[in-house]
Amino acid sequence: MTFKDLIEKNKCRVFHLESELENQKVVNVIAGDLMSEVLVEDEENLLLITSLNSEQVLNTANIVDAACVLLVNGKTPQAPMIKMAENFGISLLSTDLPMFEACKSIEN
Amino acid sequence: MRTIPFSEGESPLVLVDLIHSTRVRDVVQSGYCTALKSDTLYDIQVMMKERHVGGVLITDKTGRRLLGILTVANIMKAFEDGTIQETAEHHMTKTVVTLDGEMPLSFAVEMFDKYSFNMLPVLNDEKLIAGVITPRDIIMYLLSSMNEEVAKLEESVKQAQSLIDKTAGADLDGFAQNKSRVLRYVTIRNDFNTAGKISNEIKTVLKEMGIDKKIIRRISVAAYELEINQVVHSYGGEMIFIITPEKVEILAHDKGPGIEDVDKAMQEGFSTATDWVRSLGFGAGMGLPNSKRVSDLFIINSAKGQPTDVRAVIFLDEKKKEEENRESL
Ligand SMILES: Nc1ncnc2c1ncn2[C@@H]1O[C@H](COP(=O)(O)OP(=O)(O)OP(=O)(O)O)[C@@H](O)[C@H]1O
Ligand SMILES: [Mg+2]
């Protein structure tokens, strides 16, 4: 599944999208609301799925060089978050699905 | 209706923290007027005038158990109706909204916002009167707490400025002498607006220096976890980064309150974070174990009532790492 598929399938709202991401495959995924649990991860090009709608999500994503953040439960990021996503070059999406459904939707 | 100008998402964090951490019992006043239900409204009204109060608690003979409340509005009505010589019993408000000392102050603020009461009685665990609380008490308490918080913030800003002044020199000297850089930053307690900025800035600096991506990631993880710990758990502190061609050294030093049991704090999953901190995305109890895992050398010193000092070293050069490891054996 590519990020493009992910966006279509989950009817994601796109707040920032790095152009080269669309056709990349979703390989490494981590889901959670506690940032230190995300920082345990060693994988590259992460997709971070979270219901935490704060700037700390982007700080964390940048620390681990994540490729994309997907907010669940229909969370809408504030303007400073979108700005950070642009600066860091991290794609930022949001879906109305709850956490479990969003994770389930990702095929490997 | 005008609403209280306070909002979870928009108000400054020191205020949100203040409102959430303050309990009704911190603000409650023990000075209040009581009367018996057999007292006449006329007598009660004289007492209210003399003592400048807008409400009187009607109690049983012990003066501790609340039976009702009598306010200026009840008295005015009694004058109008010509019942001012009657006793309090049939004119007091019997279904009284009361507060519990353990409730957060924000709850009391909401109650005053919702109803037009001028005073709310506060009861203790045994349902006996602990005191009363008025909007004036809340204003006085918040103003004096805000004074303290602002004084603390001003102090932090002053410290930050003096560190920046010092750093400007240190940075240049170090760089000219041995190609090393020293960067210093200050963290502020509970300041989630800027938390994380230091580590992300360091990450940018290291990237510009052309350091390996994987190594940068390890340094950033340690820096971020230690930075957040200072913001969440300490009274604030400083983060010093010493970057040389061989290694990056992170020195995290704060102003207390220290860690009671360092061995426990180093265990995965151990956390003293509050629900509020957890709602902000921290408190998995993984921060210290994470920083240790990504570091080649990790030393932590702390005790209850003491500052917490952490030294984390990450080697940039594999050869250097082996040498130092051999030395330390
Ligand atoms: N600078 C500090 N000052 C005082 N106490 C600290 C400090 N750093 C850590 N602690 C204590 O050590 C505990 C464990 O820290 P650790 O970073 O591992 O987890 P956490 O901060 O609670 O959660 P997480 O880092 O996963 O978000 C903390 O809950 C806190 O009690
Ligand atoms: Mg931590």
Coordinates of C-alpha atoms and ligand atoms in Angstrom, one line a residue:
Chain A
M1 CA 0.0 0.0 0.0
T2 CA 1.3 3.4 -0.9
F3 CA 0.7 6.7 1.0
K4 CA -1.6 7.7 -1.9
D5 CA -3.7 4.5 -1.3
L6 CA -3.7 5.3 2.4
I7 CA -5.0 8.8 1.8
E8 CA -7.8 7.6 -0.5
K9 CA -8.8 4.6 1.5
N10 CA -9.1 6.5 4.8
K11 CA -10.5 9.7 3.2
C12 CA -7.6 11.6 4.8
R13 CA -7.6 15.3 4.9
V14 CA -4.1 16.5 3.8
F15 CA -2.5 19.4 5.6
H16 CA 0.9 18.9 4.2
L17 CA 2.2 16.4 1.7
E18 CA 5.8 15.9 0.5
S19 CA 5.6 15.3 -3.2
E20 CA 7.8 12.2 -3.3
L21 CA 5.8 10.5 -0.5
E22 CA 2.7 9.7 -2.5
N23 CA 4.1 6.8 -4.4
Q24 CA 6.2 5.4 -1.5
K25 CA 5.0 2.2 0.2
V26 CA 3.9 2.3 3.8
V27 CA 6.3 0.0 5.5
N28 CA 7.1 1.0 9.0
V29 CA 4.2 2.0 11.2
I30 CA 4.0 3.0 14.9
A31 CA 0.9 4.0 16.7
G32 CA 0.5 5.6 20.1
D33 CA -0.2 8.7 22.2
L34 CA 2.9 8.6 24.4
M35 CA 5.9 10.1 22.6
S36 CA 8.6 8.2 24.4
E37 CA 7.1 5.0 23.1
V38 CA 7.5 6.3 19.6
L39 CA 11.2 7.2 20.4
V40 CA 11.9 3.5 21.1
E41 CA 11.5 2.8 17.4
D42 CA 14.6 2.4 15.2
E43 CA 13.0 2.1 11.8
E44 CA 13.3 4.6 9.0
N45 CA 10.6 6.4 7.1
L46 CA 8.0 5.9 9.8
L47 CA 4.3 6.5 9.6
L48 CA 3.3 7.7 13.0
I49 CA -0.4 7.2 13.9
T50 CA -1.6 9.1 16.9
S51 CA -4.6 10.9 18.5
L52 CA -2.4 13.4 20.2
N53 CA -3.0 16.7 18.4
S54 CA 0.0 18.8 19.5
E55 CA 3.2 20.3 18.4
Q56 CA 5.1 17.6 20.4
V57 CA 3.9 15.0 17.9
L58 CA 5.9 16.9 15.2
N59 CA 8.9 17.4 17.4
T60 CA 8.9 13.7 18.1
A61 CA 8.4 12.8 14.4
N62 CA 11.3 15.0 13.4
I63 CA 13.6 13.5 16.0
V64 CA 13.0 10.0 14.5
D65 CA 13.0 11.3 10.9
A66 CA 9.4 10.1 10.4
A67 CA 8.0 10.5 7.0
C68 CA 4.4 11.1 7.9
V69 CA 2.0 11.8 10.8
L70 CA -1.6 10.6 10.6
L71 CA -4.0 12.1 13.2
V72 CA -7.0 9.9 14.0
N73 CA -10.5 10.6 15.4
G74 CA -10.9 13.6 13.0
K75 CA -8.4 15.8 14.8
T76 CA -7.7 19.1 13.0
P77 CA -4.1 20.4 13.5
Q78 CA -3.6 24.0 14.4
A79 CA -1.7 26.4 12.1
P80 CA 1.6 26.2 14.0
M81 CA 1.6 22.4 13.6
I82 CA 1.1 22.7 9.9
K83 CA 3.9 25.2 9.7
M84 CA 6.2 22.8 11.6
A85 CA 5.3 19.9 9.3
E86 CA 6.3 22.1 6.3
N87 CA 9.5 23.1 7.9
F88 CA 10.5 19.6 8.9
G89 CA 9.3 18.1 5.6
I90 CA 7.0 15.7 7.3
S91 CA 3.6 15.0 5.7
L92 CA 0.6 15.6 7.9
L93 CA -2.7 13.9 7.5
S94 CA -5.9 13.4 9.4
T95 CA -8.7 10.8 9.2
D96 CA -12.1 10.5 10.9
L97 CA -11.4 6.9 11.7
P98 CA -10.5 5.9 15.3
M99 CA -7.1 4.6 16.1
F100 CA -7.9 0.9 15.8
E101 CA -9.7 1.2 12.5
A102 CA -6.9 3.4 11.1
C103 CA -4.3 0.8 12.0
K104 CA -6.4 -2.0 10.6
S105 CA -6.7 -0.2 7.3
I106 CA -3.0 -0.5 6.6
E107 CA -2.2 -3.6 4.6
N108 CA 1.2 -5.0 4.3
Chain B
M1 CA -23.8 36.5 29.0
R2 CA -20.1 37.2 29.4
T3 CA -18.0 34.2 29.8
I4 CA -14.9 33.9 31.9
P5 CA -11.9 34.7 29.7
F6 CA -10.1 31.4 30.4
S7 CA -9.7 28.6 27.9
E8 CA -7.8 25.3 28.1
G9 CA -6.3 25.6 24.6
E10 CA -5.6 29.3 24.5
S11 CA -4.6 30.6 28.0
P12 CA -0.9 30.6 28.9
L13 CA 0.2 27.3 30.4
V14 CA 1.2 28.8 33.7
L15 CA -2.4 29.8 34.2
V16 CA -3.9 26.5 33.0
D17 CA -1.5 24.8 35.4
L18 CA -2.4 27.1 38.3
I19 CA -6.2 26.7 37.8
H20 CA -5.8 22.9 37.6
S21 CA -3.4 22.4 40.5
T22 CA -5.3 24.7 42.9
R23 CA -8.0 23.1 45.0
V24 CA -11.0 24.8 46.7
R25 CA -9.4 24.1 50.1
D26 CA -6.4 26.3 49.1
V27 CA -8.7 29.3 48.8
V28 CA -11.4 28.7 51.3
Q29 CA -11.9 31.3 54.0
S30 CA -12.6 30.2 57.6
G31 CA -14.1 33.5 58.6
Y32 CA -17.9 33.5 57.9
C33 CA -21.2 34.4 59.6
T34 CA -23.6 31.9 61.0
A35 CA -27.1 32.1 62.5
L36 CA -29.7 29.7 63.8
K37 CA -32.9 29.0 62.1
S38 CA -34.8 30.4 65.1
D39 CA -33.1 33.8 64.6
T40 CA -35.3 36.5 63.1
L41 CA -34.5 37.9 59.6
Y42 CA -34.3 41.3 61.2
D43 CA -31.5 40.3 63.6
I44 CA -29.7 38.5 60.8
Q45 CA -29.9 41.5 58.5
V46 CA -28.4 43.7 61.3
M47 CA -25.5 41.3 61.6
M48 CA -25.0 41.3 57.8
K49 CA -24.8 45.0 57.8
E50 CA -22.3 45.2 60.7
R51 CA -20.0 42.5 59.3
H52 CA -20.3 43.5 55.7
V53 CA -21.3 40.1 54.3
G54 CA -23.7 39.2 51.6
G55 CA -24.7 35.9 53.0
V56 CA -25.1 34.0 56.3
L57 CA -24.9 30.2 56.8
I58 CA -27.9 28.9 58.8
T59 CA -26.5 26.1 61.0
D60 CA -27.6 23.7 63.8
K61 CA -26.6 24.5 67.4
T62 CA -23.1 23.2 67.0
G63 CA -22.5 25.8 64.3
R64 CA -20.9 23.1 62.0
R65 CA -23.8 21.5 60.2
L66 CA -25.3 23.4 57.4
L67 CA -29.2 23.7 57.2
G68 CA -29.5 26.5 54.7
I69 CA -28.3 29.8 53.5
L70 CA -29.7 33.3 53.7
T71 CA -28.6 36.1 51.3
V72 CA -29.3 39.8 50.7
A73 CA -31.9 38.7 48.2
N74 CA -33.9 36.8 50.8
I75 CA -33.7 39.8 53.2
M76 CA -34.9 42.3 50.5
K77 CA -37.9 40.0 49.7
A78 CA -38.8 39.8 53.4
F79 CA -38.8 43.6 53.7
E80 CA -41.1 43.8 50.7
D81 CA -43.4 41.0 51.9
G82 CA -43.4 42.4 55.5
T83 CA -42.0 39.2 56.9
I84 CA -38.8 40.6 58.3
Q85 CA -39.7 39.8 61.9
E86 CA -40.2 36.1 61.1
T87 CA -37.5 33.5 61.7
A88 CA -34.9 32.3 59.2
E89 CA -36.4 28.8 59.1
H90 CA -39.1 29.4 56.4
H91 CA -37.2 32.0 54.4
M92 CA -33.7 30.5 54.0
T93 CA -32.7 28.6 50.8
K94 CA -32.6 25.0 51.9
T95 CA -31.2 23.3 48.8
V96 CA -27.7 24.8 49.0
V97 CA -25.1 24.2 46.3
T98 CA -21.9 23.3 48.2
L99 CA -18.3 22.6 47.3
D100 CA -15.9 19.9 48.5
G101 CA -12.4 21.1 49.6
E102 CA -10.8 18.6 47.2
M103 CA -12.5 19.9 44.1
P104 CA -10.3 21.8 41.6
L105 CA -10.7 25.6 41.8
S106 CA -11.8 25.6 38.1
F107 CA -15.0 23.9 39.3
A108 CA -15.7 26.7 41.7
V109 CA -15.1 29.2 39.0
E110 CA -17.6 27.4 36.8
M111 CA -20.2 27.4 39.6
F112 CA -19.9 31.1 40.0
D113 CA -20.2 31.5 36.3
K114 CA -23.2 29.3 36.0
Y115 CA -25.2 30.6 39.0
S116 CA -25.4 34.1 40.3
F117 CA -24.2 33.2 43.8
N118 CA -22.0 35.5 45.7
M119 CA -20.7 32.9 48.1
L120 CA -20.6 29.1 48.2
P121 CA -20.2 27.0 51.4
V122 CA -17.4 24.4 51.5
L123 CA -17.9 21.2 53.3
N124 CA -15.3 18.7 54.6
D125 CA -15.4 14.9 54.4
E126 CA -17.8 14.7 57.3
K127 CA -20.1 17.1 55.6
L128 CA -19.4 19.8 58.2
I129 CA -18.7 23.4 57.3
A130 CA -15.1 24.0 56.4
G131 CA -15.6 27.6 55.3
V132 CA -16.9 29.7 52.5
I133 CA -15.6 30.8 49.2
T134 CA -16.4 34.0 47.3
P135 CA -15.4 35.3 43.9
R136 CA -13.3 37.9 45.7
D137 CA -11.3 35.1 47.5
I138 CA -10.6 33.5 44.1
I139 CA -9.5 36.7 42.6
M140 CA -7.2 37.5 45.5
Y141 CA -5.7 34.1 45.5
L142 CA -5.1 34.0 41.7
L143 CA -3.6 37.5 41.7
S144 CA -1.1 36.6 44.3
S145 CA -0.2 33.3 42.7
M146 CA 0.1 35.0 39.3
N147 CA 2.5 37.5 40.9
E148 CA 4.7 34.7 42.0
E149 CA 4.5 32.9 38.7
V150 CA 5.4 36.0 36.7
A151 CA 8.3 36.8 39.1
K152 CA 9.6 33.2 38.4
L153 CA 9.2 33.6 34.7
E154 CA 11.0 37.0 34.7
E155 CA 13.8 35.3 36.7
S156 CA 14.1 32.5 34.0
V157 CA 14.2 35.0 31.2
K158 CA 17.0 36.9 32.9
Q159 CA 18.9 33.7 33.4
A160 CA 18.4 32.7 29.8
Q161 CA 19.7 36.0 28.6
S162 CA 22.8 35.8 30.7
L163 CA 23.5 32.3 29.4
I164 CA 23.0 33.4 25.9
D165 CA 25.5 36.3 26.5
K166 CA 28.0 33.8 27.9
T167 CA 27.4 31.3 25.2
A168 CA 28.2 33.8 22.4
G169 CA 31.8 34.0 23.6
A170 CA 32.2 30.4 24.5
D171 CA 31.0 29.2 21.1
L172 CA 33.5 31.2 19.2
D173 CA 36.5 30.5 21.4
G174 CA 35.9 26.8 21.5
F175 CA 35.5 26.7 17.7
A176 CA 38.7 28.6 17.0
Q177 CA 40.8 26.6 19.5
N178 CA 40.0 23.0 18.7
K179 CA 37.1 22.8 16.3
S180 CA 34.7 22.1 19.0
R181 CA 31.4 23.8 19.7
V182 CA 29.7 24.4 23.0
L183 CA 26.0 25.2 22.9
R184 CA 23.9 26.1 25.9
Y185 CA 20.2 26.3 26.3
V186 CA 17.8 27.0 29.1
T187 CA 14.6 25.0 29.8
I188 CA 11.6 26.4 31.6
R189 CA 9.3 24.4 33.9
N190 CA 6.0 23.4 32.3
D191 CA 6.7 25.4 29.2
F192 CA 5.3 23.1 26.6
N193 CA 5.2 25.8 24.0
T194 CA 9.0 25.7 23.6
A195 CA 9.7 22.2 24.8
G196 CA 11.4 20.2 22.1
K197 CA 12.8 23.2 20.3
I198 CA 16.3 22.7 21.8
S199 CA 16.7 19.1 20.6
N200 CA 15.3 20.0 17.1
E201 CA 17.7 22.9 16.9
I202 CA 20.7 20.7 17.9
K203 CA 19.5 18.2 15.2
T204 CA 19.8 21.0 12.6
V205 CA 23.2 22.0 13.8
L206 CA 24.5 18.4 13.6
K207 CA 23.0 18.0 10.1
E208 CA 24.8 21.1 8.9
M209 CA 28.0 19.6 10.3
G210 CA 27.5 16.6 8.0
I211 CA 27.3 14.0 10.8
D212 CA 25.9 10.6 10.0
K213 CA 22.0 10.4 10.0
K214 CA 21.8 7.4 12.3
I215 CA 24.1 9.0 14.9
I216 CA 22.2 12.3 14.7
R217 CA 19.0 10.4 15.5
R218 CA 20.6 8.8 18.6
I219 CA 21.8 12.2 19.8
S220 CA 18.4 13.8 19.2
V221 CA 16.5 11.1 21.0
A222 CA 18.7 11.5 24.1
A223 CA 18.5 15.3 23.9
Y224 CA 14.7 15.4 23.5
E225 CA 14.0 13.0 26.4
L226 CA 16.3 14.9 28.7
E227 CA 14.9 18.2 27.6
I228 CA 11.3 17.1 28.1
N229 CA 12.2 15.6 31.5
Q230 CA 13.5 19.0 32.6
V231 CA 10.3 20.7 31.4
V232 CA 8.0 18.2 32.9
H233 CA 9.7 17.1 36.1
S234 CA 12.1 19.8 37.2
Y235 CA 12.0 23.4 38.2
G236 CA 13.8 24.2 34.9
G237 CA 17.5 23.8 34.0
E238 CA 20.1 24.0 31.3
M239 CA 21.2 21.7 28.5
I240 CA 24.8 22.0 27.4
F241 CA 26.0 20.4 24.2
I242 CA 29.8 19.9 23.6
I243 CA 30.4 18.9 20.1
T244 CA 33.9 17.8 19.1
P245 CA 35.1 15.8 16.0
E246 CA 35.1 12.7 18.2
K247 CA 31.9 12.9 20.2
V248 CA 28.9 14.8 21.3
E249 CA 28.4 15.2 25.0
I250 CA 25.1 16.3 26.4
L251 CA 25.1 17.7 29.9
A252 CA 21.6 18.2 31.4
H253 CA 21.6 20.0 34.7
D254 CA 18.5 21.2 36.5
K255 CA 17.4 23.0 39.6
G256 CA 15.7 20.1 41.4
P257 CA 13.5 18.7 42.9
G258 CA 15.6 15.6 42.1
I259 CA 14.8 11.9 41.8
E260 CA 14.1 9.9 45.0
D261 CA 15.1 6.5 43.6
V262 CA 17.3 6.8 40.5
D263 CA 17.5 3.0 39.9
K264 CA 13.7 2.9 39.8
A265 CA 13.5 5.9 37.5
M266 CA 15.8 4.1 35.1
Q267 CA 13.4 1.2 34.8
E268 CA 11.2 1.0 31.7
G269 CA 7.7 2.1 32.6
F270 CA 8.4 3.8 35.8
S271 CA 6.8 7.3 35.8
T272 CA 5.5 9.8 38.3
A273 CA 3.8 11.9 35.5
T274 CA 0.3 13.3 36.3
D275 CA -2.7 12.7 34.1
W276 CA -2.3 16.2 32.8
V277 CA 1.2 15.5 31.6
R278 CA 0.0 12.2 30.1
S279 CA -2.6 14.0 28.2
L280 CA 0.2 16.1 26.6
G281 CA 1.9 12.9 25.4
F282 CA 4.5 12.2 28.1
G283 CA 4.7 9.8 31.0
A284 CA 5.3 6.4 29.5
G285 CA 8.3 6.0 31.8
M286 CA 10.5 5.4 28.7
G287 CA 12.5 8.6 28.6
L288 CA 15.5 7.8 30.7
P289 CA 15.8 4.2 29.4
N290 CA 15.6 5.5 25.9
S291 CA 18.4 8.1 26.5
K292 CA 20.6 5.4 28.0
R293 CA 20.0 3.0 25.2
V294 CA 21.0 5.5 22.5
S295 CA 24.1 6.7 24.4
D296 CA 27.6 5.2 24.5
L297 CA 28.1 6.5 28.0
F298 CA 25.3 7.5 30.3
I299 CA 25.7 8.8 33.9
I300 CA 22.9 10.1 36.0
N301 CA 23.2 11.7 39.4
S302 CA 20.3 12.8 41.5
A303 CA 18.7 12.5 44.9
K304 CA 15.5 13.8 46.6
G305 CA 15.8 17.6 47.1
Q306 CA 18.9 17.8 44.8
P307 CA 19.4 18.8 41.2
T308 CA 19.4 16.1 38.6
D309 CA 22.6 15.9 36.5
V310 CA 22.9 13.7 33.4
R311 CA 25.9 13.2 31.2
A312 CA 25.3 11.4 28.0
V313 CA 28.0 10.8 25.4
I314 CA 27.7 9.6 21.9
F315 CA 30.8 8.9 19.8
L316 CA 30.9 10.1 16.2
D317 CA 33.9 8.0 15.4
E318 CA 33.9 4.3 15.9
K319 CA 37.6 4.1 16.5
K320 CA 37.5 6.6 19.2
K321 CA 34.6 4.7 20.8
E322 CA 36.7 1.5 20.9
E323 CA 39.7 3.3 22.3
E324 CA 37.7 4.9 25.1
N325 CA 36.0 1.6 25.9
R326 CA 39.3 -0.1 26.2
E327 CA 40.5 2.6 28.5
S328 CA 37.5 2.3 30.8
L329 CA 37.9 -1.5 31.1
Ligands
LIG1 N1 15.0 16.1 35.6 C1 14.2 15.3 36.4 N2 13.9 15.9 37.6 C2 13.1 15.2 38.5 N3 12.6 13.9 38.3 C3 12.9 13.4 37.1 C4 13.7 14.0 36.1 N4 13.9 13.2 35.1 C5 13.2 12.1 35.4 N5 12.6 12.2 36.6 C6 11.8 11.1 37.3 O1 12.1 9.9 36.7 C7 10.9 9.3 36.2 C8 11.2 8.5 34.9 O2 11.7 9.3 33.9 P1 11.4 8.9 32.4 O3 11.9 10.0 31.5 O4 12.0 7.6 32.2 O5 9.9 8.7 32.3 P2 8.7 9.9 32.2 O6 9.4 11.2 32.0 O7 7.9 9.7 33.4 O8 7.9 9.4 30.9 P3 8.3 9.5 29.4 O9 9.8 10.0 29.4 O10 8.2 8.1 28.9 O11 7.4 10.5 28.8 C9 10.0 10.4 36.0 O12 8.6 10.0 36.0 C10 10.3 11.3 37.1 O13 9.8 10.9 38.3
MG2 MG 10.7 11.5 30.4

